Short mmCIF file of C-alpha atoms in Angstrom, two decimals:
data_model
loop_
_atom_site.label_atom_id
_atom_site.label_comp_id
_atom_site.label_asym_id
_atom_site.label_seq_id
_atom_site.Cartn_x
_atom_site.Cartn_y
_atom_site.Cartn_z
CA UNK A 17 14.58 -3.76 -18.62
CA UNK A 18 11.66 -1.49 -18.00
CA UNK A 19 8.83 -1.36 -20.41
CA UNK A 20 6.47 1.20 -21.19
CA UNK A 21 3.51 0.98 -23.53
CA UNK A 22 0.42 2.63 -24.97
CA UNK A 23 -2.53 1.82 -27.51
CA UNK A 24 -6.06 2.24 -28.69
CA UNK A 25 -9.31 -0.27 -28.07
CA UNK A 26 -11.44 1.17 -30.72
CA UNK A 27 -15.19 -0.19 -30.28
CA UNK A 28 -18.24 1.03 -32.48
CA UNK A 29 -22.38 0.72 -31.46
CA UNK A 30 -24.80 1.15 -33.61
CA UNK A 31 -27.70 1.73 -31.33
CA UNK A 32 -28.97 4.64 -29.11
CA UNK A 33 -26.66 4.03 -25.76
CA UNK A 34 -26.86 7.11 -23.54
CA UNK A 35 -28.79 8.69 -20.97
CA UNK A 36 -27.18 12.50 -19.90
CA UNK A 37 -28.92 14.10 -16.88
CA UNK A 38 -28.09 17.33 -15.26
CA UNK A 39 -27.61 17.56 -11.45
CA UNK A 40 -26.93 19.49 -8.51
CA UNK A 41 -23.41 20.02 -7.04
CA UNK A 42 -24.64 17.32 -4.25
CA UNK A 43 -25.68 14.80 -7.21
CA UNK A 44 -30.10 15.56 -6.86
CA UNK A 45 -31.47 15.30 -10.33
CA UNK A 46 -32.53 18.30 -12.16
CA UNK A 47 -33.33 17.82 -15.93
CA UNK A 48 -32.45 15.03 -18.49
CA UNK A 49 -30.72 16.57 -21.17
CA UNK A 50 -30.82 13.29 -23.56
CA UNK A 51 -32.88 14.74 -26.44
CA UNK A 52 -30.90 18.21 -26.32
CA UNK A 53 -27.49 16.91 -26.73
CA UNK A 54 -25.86 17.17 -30.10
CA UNK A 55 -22.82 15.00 -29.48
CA UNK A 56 -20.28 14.30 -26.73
CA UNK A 57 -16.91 13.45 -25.25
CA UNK A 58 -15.86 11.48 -22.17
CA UNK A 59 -12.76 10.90 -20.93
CA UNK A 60 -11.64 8.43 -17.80
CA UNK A 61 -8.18 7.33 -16.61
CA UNK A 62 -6.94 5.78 -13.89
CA UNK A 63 -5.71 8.10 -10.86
CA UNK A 64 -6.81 11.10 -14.09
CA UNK A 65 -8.63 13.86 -13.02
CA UNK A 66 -11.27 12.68 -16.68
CA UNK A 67 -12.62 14.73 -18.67
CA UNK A 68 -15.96 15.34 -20.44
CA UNK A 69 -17.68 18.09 -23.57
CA UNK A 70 -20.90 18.38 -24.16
CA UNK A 71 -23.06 19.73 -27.43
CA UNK A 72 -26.39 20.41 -26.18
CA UNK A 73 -28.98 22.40 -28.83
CA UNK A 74 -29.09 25.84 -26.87
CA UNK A 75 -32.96 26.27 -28.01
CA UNK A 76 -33.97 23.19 -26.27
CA UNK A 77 -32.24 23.82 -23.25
CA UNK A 78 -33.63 27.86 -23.21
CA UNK A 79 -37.13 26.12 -23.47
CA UNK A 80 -36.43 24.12 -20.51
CA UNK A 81 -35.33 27.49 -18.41
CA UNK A 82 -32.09 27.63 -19.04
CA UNK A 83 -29.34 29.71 -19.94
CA UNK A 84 -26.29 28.07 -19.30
CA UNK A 85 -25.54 25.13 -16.92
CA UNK A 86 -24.51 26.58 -13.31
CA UNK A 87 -20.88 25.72 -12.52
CA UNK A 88 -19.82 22.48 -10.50
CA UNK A 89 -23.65 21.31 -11.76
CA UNK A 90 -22.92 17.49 -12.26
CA UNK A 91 -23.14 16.15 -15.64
CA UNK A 92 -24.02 12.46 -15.42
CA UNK A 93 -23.61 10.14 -17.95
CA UNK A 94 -25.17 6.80 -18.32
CA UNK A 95 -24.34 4.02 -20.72
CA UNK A 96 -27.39 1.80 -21.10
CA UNK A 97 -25.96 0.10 -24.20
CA UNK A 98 -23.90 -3.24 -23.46
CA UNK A 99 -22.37 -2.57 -20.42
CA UNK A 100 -24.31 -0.79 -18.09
CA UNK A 101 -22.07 1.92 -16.39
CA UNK A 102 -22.42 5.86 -15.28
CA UNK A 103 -19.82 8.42 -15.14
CA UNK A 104 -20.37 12.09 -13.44
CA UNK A 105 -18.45 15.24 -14.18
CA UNK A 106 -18.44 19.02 -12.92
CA UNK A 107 -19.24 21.56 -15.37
CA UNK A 108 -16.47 24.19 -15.53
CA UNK A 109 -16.48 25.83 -18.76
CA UNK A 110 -19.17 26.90 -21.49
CA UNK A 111 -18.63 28.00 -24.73
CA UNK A 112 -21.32 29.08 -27.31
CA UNK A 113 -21.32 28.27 -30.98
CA UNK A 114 -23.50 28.57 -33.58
CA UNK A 115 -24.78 24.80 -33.46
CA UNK A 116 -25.36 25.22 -30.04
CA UNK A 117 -23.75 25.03 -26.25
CA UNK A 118 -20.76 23.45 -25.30
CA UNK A 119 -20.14 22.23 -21.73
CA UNK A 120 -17.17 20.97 -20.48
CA UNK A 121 -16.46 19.47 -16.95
CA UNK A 122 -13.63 17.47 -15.30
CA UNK A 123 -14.04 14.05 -13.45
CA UNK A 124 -14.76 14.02 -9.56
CA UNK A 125 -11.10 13.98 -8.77
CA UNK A 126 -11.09 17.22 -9.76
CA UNK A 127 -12.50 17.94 -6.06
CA UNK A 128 -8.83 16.92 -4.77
CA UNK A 129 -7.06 19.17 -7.33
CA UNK A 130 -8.90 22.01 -5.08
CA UNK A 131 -7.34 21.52 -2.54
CA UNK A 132 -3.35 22.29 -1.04
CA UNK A 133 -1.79 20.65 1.42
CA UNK A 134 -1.87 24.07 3.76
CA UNK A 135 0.30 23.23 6.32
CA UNK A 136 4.10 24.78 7.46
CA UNK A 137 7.10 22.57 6.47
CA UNK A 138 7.69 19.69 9.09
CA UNK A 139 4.74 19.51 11.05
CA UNK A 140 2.58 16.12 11.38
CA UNK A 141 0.20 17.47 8.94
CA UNK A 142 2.80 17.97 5.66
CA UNK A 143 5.23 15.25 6.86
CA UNK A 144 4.44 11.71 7.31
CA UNK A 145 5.66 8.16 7.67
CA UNK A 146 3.06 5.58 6.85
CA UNK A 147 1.56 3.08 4.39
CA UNK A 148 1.20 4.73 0.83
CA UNK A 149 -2.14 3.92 0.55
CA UNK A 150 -3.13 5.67 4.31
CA UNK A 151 -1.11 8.05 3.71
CA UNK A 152 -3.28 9.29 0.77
CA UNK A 153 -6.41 9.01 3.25
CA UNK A 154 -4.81 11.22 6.23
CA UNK A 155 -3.81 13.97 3.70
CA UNK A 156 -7.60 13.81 2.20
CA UNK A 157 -9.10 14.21 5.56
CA UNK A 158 -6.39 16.72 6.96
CA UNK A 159 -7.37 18.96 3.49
CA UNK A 160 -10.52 17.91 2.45
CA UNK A 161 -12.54 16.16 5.13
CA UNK A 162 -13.19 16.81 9.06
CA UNK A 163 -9.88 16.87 9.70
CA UNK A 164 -8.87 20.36 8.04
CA UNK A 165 -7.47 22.32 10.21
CA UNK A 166 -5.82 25.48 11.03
CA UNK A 167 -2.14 26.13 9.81
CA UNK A 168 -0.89 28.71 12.21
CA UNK A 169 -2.35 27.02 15.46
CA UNK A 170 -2.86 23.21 14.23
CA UNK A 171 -5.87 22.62 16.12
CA UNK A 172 -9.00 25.08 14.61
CA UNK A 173 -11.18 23.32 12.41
CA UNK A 174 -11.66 24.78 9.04
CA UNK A 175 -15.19 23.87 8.00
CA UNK A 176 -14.75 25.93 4.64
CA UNK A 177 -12.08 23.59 3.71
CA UNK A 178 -14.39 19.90 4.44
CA UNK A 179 -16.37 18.86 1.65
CA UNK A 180 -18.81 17.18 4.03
CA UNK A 181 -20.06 20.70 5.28
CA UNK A 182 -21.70 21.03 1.31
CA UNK A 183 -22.28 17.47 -0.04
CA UNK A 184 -22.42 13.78 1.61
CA UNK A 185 -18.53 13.38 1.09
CA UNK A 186 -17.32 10.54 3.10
CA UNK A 187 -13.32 9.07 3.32
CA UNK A 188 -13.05 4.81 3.25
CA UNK A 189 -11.17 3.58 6.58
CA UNK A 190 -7.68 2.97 6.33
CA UNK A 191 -7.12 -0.77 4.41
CA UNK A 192 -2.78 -0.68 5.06
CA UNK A 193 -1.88 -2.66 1.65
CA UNK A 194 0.49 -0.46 0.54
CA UNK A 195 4.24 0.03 0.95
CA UNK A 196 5.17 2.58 3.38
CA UNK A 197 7.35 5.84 3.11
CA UNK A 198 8.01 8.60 4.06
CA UNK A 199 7.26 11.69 2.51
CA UNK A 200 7.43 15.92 2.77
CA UNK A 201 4.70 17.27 1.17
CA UNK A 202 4.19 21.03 2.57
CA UNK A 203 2.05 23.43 0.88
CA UNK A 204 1.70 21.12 -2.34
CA UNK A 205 -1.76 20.31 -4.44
CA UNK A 206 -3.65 17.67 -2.80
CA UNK A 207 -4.18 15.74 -6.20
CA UNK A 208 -0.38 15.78 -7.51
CA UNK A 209 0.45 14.36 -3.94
CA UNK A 210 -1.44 11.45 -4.53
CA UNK A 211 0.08 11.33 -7.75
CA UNK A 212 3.68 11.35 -6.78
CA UNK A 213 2.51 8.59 -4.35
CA UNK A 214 0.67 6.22 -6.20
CA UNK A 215 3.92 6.80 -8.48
CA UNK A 216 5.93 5.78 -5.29
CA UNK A 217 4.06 2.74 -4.57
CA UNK A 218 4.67 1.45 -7.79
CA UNK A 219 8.60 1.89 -7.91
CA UNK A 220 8.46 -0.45 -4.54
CA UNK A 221 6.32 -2.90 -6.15
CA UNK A 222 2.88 -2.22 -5.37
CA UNK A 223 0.44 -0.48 -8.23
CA UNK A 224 -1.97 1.93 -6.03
CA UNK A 225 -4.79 3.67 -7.30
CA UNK A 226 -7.03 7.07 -5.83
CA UNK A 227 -10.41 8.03 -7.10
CA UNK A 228 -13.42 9.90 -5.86
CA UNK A 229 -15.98 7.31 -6.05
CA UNK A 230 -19.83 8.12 -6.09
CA UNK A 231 -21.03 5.72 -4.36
CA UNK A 232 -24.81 6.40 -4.19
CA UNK A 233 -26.72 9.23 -5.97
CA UNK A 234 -26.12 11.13 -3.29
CA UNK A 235 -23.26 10.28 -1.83
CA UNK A 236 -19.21 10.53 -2.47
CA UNK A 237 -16.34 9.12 -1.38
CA UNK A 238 -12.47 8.81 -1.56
CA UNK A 239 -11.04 5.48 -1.80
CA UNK A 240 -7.72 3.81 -2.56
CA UNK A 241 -7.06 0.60 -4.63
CA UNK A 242 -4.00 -1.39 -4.08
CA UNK A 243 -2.68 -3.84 -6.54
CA UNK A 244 -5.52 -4.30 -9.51
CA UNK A 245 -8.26 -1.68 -9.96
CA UNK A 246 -9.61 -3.85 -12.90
CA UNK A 247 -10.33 -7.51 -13.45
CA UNK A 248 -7.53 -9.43 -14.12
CA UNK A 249 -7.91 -11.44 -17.03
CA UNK A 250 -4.67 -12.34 -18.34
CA UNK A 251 -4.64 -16.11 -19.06
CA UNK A 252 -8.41 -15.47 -20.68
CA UNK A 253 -6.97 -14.43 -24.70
CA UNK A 254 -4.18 -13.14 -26.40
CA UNK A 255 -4.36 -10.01 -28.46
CA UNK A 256 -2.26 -10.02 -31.53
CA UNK A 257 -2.17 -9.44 -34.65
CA UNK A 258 -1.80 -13.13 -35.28
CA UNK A 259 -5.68 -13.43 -33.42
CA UNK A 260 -6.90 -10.29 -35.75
CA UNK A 261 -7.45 -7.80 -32.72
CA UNK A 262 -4.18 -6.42 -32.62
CA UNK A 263 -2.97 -3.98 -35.50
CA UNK A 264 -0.38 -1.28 -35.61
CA UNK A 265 1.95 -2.83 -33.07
CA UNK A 266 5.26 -1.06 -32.88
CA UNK A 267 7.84 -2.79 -30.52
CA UNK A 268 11.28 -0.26 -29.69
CA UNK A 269 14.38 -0.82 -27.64
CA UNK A 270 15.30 2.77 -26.32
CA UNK A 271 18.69 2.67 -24.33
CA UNK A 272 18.98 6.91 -25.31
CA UNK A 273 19.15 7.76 -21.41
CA UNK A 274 20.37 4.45 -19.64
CA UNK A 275 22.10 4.91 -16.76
CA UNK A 276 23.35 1.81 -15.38
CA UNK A 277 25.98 2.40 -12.84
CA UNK A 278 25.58 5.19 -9.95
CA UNK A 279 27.89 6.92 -7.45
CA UNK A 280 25.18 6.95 -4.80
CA UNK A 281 26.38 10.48 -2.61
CA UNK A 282 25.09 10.86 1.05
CA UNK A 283 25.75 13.17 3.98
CA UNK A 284 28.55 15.17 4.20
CA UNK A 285 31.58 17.04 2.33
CA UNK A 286 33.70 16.13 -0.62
CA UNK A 287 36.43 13.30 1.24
CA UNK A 288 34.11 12.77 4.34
CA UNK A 289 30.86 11.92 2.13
CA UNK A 290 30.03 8.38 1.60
CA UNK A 291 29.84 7.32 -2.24
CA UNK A 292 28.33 3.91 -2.71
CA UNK A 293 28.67 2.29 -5.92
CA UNK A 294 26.24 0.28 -7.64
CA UNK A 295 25.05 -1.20 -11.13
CA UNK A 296 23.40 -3.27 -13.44
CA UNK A 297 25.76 -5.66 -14.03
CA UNK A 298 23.99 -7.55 -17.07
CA UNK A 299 23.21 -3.93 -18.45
CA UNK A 300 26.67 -2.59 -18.15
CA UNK A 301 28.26 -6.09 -19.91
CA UNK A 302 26.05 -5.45 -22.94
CA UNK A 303 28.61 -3.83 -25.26
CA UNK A 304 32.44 -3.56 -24.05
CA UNK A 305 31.54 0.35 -24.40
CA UNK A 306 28.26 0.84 -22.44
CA UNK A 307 29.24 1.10 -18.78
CA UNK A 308 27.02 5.19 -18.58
CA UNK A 309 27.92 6.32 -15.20
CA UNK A 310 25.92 8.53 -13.10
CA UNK A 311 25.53 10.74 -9.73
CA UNK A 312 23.08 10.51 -7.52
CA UNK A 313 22.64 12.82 -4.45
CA UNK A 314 21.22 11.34 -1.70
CA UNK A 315 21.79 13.84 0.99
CA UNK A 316 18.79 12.83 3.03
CA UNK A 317 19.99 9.44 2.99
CA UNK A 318 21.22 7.10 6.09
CA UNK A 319 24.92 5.61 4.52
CA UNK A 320 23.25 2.26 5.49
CA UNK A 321 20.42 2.86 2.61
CA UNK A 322 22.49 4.48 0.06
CA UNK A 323 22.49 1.37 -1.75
CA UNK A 324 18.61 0.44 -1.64
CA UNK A 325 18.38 3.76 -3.00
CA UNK A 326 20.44 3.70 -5.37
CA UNK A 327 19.21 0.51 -7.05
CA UNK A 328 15.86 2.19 -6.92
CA UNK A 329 17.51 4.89 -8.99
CA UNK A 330 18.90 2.43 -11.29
CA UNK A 331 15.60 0.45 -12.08
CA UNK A 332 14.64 4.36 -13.04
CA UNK A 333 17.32 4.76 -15.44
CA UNK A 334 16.95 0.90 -17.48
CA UNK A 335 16.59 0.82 -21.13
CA UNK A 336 13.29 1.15 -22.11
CA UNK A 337 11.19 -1.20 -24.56
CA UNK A 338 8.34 0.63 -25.53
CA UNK A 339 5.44 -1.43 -27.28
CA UNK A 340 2.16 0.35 -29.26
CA UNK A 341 -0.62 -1.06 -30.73
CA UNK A 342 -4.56 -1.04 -31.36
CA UNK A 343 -6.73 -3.44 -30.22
CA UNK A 344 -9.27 -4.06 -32.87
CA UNK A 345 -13.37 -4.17 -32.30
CA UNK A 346 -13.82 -8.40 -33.00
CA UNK A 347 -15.18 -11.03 -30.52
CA UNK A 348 -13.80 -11.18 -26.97
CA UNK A 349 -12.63 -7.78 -27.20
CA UNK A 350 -15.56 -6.06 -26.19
CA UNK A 351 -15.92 -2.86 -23.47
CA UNK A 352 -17.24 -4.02 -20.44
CA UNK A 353 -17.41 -7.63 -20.94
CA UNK A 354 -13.48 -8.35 -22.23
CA UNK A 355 -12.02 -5.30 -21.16
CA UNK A 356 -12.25 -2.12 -19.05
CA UNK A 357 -10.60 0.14 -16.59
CA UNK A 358 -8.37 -1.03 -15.16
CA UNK A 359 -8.24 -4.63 -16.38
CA UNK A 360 -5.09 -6.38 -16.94
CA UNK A 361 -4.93 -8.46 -20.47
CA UNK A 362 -2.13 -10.70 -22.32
CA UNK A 363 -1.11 -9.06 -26.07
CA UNK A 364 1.57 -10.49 -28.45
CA UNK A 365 4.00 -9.37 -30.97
CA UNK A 366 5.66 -12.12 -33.21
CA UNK A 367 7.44 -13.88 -29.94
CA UNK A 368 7.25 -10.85 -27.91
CA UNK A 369 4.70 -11.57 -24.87
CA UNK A 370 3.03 -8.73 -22.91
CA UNK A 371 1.12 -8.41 -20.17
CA UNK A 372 -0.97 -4.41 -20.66
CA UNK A 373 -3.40 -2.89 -18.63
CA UNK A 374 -5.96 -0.57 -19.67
CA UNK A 375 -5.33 3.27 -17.98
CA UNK A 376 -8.07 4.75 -19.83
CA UNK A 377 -11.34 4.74 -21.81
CA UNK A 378 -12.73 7.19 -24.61
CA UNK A 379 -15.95 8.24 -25.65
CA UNK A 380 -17.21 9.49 -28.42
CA UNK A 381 -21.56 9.78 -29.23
CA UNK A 382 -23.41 11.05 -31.89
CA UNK A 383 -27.15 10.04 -32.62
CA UNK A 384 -27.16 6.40 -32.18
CA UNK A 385 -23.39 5.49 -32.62
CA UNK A 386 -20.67 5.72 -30.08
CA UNK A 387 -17.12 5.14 -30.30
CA UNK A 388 -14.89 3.61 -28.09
CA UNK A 389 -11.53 3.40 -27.42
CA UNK A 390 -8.91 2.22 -24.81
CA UNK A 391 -5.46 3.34 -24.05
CA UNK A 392 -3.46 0.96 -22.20
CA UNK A 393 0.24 0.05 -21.04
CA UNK A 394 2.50 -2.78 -20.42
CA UNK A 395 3.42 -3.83 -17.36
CA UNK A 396 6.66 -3.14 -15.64
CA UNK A 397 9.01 -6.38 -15.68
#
């Protein structure tokens, strides 16, 4: 059975905890904005492109020379309350109000959502067979890095196209620790690939992770994370309700789209195409009436794979068990000490055991409180 889940980590301070500073595209300081801003809003995710707002007072920031922040200036925030941590944005959006001017940016992902996978259908560049995890750092560099090159001849570099030629944008060195695959990918966003990849290297077993990491002040540079991006620190507590820092837990059993035996359909025509049958036997034998058949076309299929394939299909298709919650603000279940991005934790419900992991972290600030809260899910099975 496959199990999804999501939740809230709420967290409240009650003392001054931010420094904001504008920046340059290439990350060089320009002007703290601390004592301007009115309130703000961060958002980070794993493999998430994030997402920030900004209220600054418009009179303090026309006093400082300016009008409005240039785009793709970097908004950096940095936590200096508990702990310590920094989180950079580009500004892509303004909007004035009467209180003052909003900013908005997106997360430094955002750089690979910029970029398409320009290459013709079936050449070395949009087609590839390879581990998951290099695979993400070939179509980086072929798009976004030195290695952008011409579509019609294959060979001219493209120096428009390579970060590197504007800011210190670097790509980590192939590490091989993910499942391999292979995968068409021709003319597609750069970011949605890695997506539908990471996604990949989870249905074979193997939780991957992208990000754009700044790495110095200066400095930027893609990197992939196979198996934990977090701390894992399961074993360490349980939340539940039982403990006090677990409310609002819903726990469902969804079996509204189960599919749990396939006619897996390769090559060829009607009477000369292979059908291989498979199923879930234990899900099939749970009422005398819910054997739910399916098709599933695997035209591009080997008739030696159809039914690794199909199985894979199958573990798609499982009844779901979907468990919510909200992790509540008590000891042990602090941001950045007990928990963060990432991390992988243990939570309860009655005799229900889960094992969660934390996908993505909230801000909210205002004067001298900030909010915080988590969204996680549980693990696959």
């Amino acid at each position: 059975m496959t199990t999804y889940g999501s939740g809230t980590l709420p967290l409240a301070l009650q003392a001054p905890a931010w420094e904001v500073w504008l920046e340059r595209y290439d990350g060089s300081a320009l002007l703290p904005l601390t004592d301007m801003v009115n309130r703000g809003h961060l958002y980070v995710s794993l493999n998430g492109l994030g997402s920030c707002s900004l209220e600054l007072s418009l009179d303090k920031l026309q006093a400082a020379g300016y009008k409005d922040i240039p785009t793709d200036s970097l908004l950096e925030f940095r936590r200096k309350h508990g702990a310590v941590k920094s989180f950079s944005f580009y500004k892509r959006k303004t909007t004035r109000t009467q209180d003052g001017l909003i900013v908005a940016g997106m997360g430094l992902n955002h750089l690979l959502k910029r970029r398409v996978i320009a290459y013709y259908t079936g050449s070395s560049f949009a087609k590839k067979t390879a581990a998951l995890d290099d695979m993400m750092k070939a179509i980086v560099k072929e798009n976004c890095y030195t290695e952008a090159v011409d579509y019609e001849d294959g060979t001219t570099v493209v120096p428009e196209r390579d970060y590197s030629q504007i800011i210190d944008f670097t790509v980590q060195p192939e590490t091989t620790l993910a499942p391999s695959a292979s995968v068409a990918f021709a003319w597609d966003n750069v970011y949605e690939t890695l997506v539908k990849l990471a996604e990949n290297a989870t249905q074979q077993g193997t939780r991957l992770f992208f990000e754009v990491v700044r790495v110095s002040d200066n400095a930027f540079q893609f990197q992939t994370f196979a198996n934990a991006y977090g701390i894992d620190r399961r074993g360490q507590q349980i939340f539940s309700a039982a403990f006090g820092n677990l409310t609002d837990t819903e726990l469902t059993l969804d079996r509204s789209n189960e599919v749990n035996y396939l006619y897996v359909a390769g090559k060829g025509r009607e009477e000369y195409r292979k059908i291989e049958e498979v199923q879930n036997v234990a899900n099939v034998q749970h009422s005398p009436l819910n054997r739910i058949e399916g098709v599933y076309n695997a035209t591009n299929t080997d008739d030696n794979a159809l039914a690794s394939v199909g199985y894979q299909a199958l573990e798609r298709n499982k009844p779901l068990r979907l468990f919510k919650g909200q992790l509540q603000d008590a000891e042990g279940s602090r941001y950045g000490l007990d928990w963060d991005l990432g991390d992988l934790l243990d939570a309860q419900d009655g005799e229900e055991e889960f094992e969660i992991m934390v996908t993505g972290v909230e801000f909210d600030f205002s004067g001298g409180k900030t909010s915080i809260k988590g969204r996680f899910q549980v693990l696959d099975e």
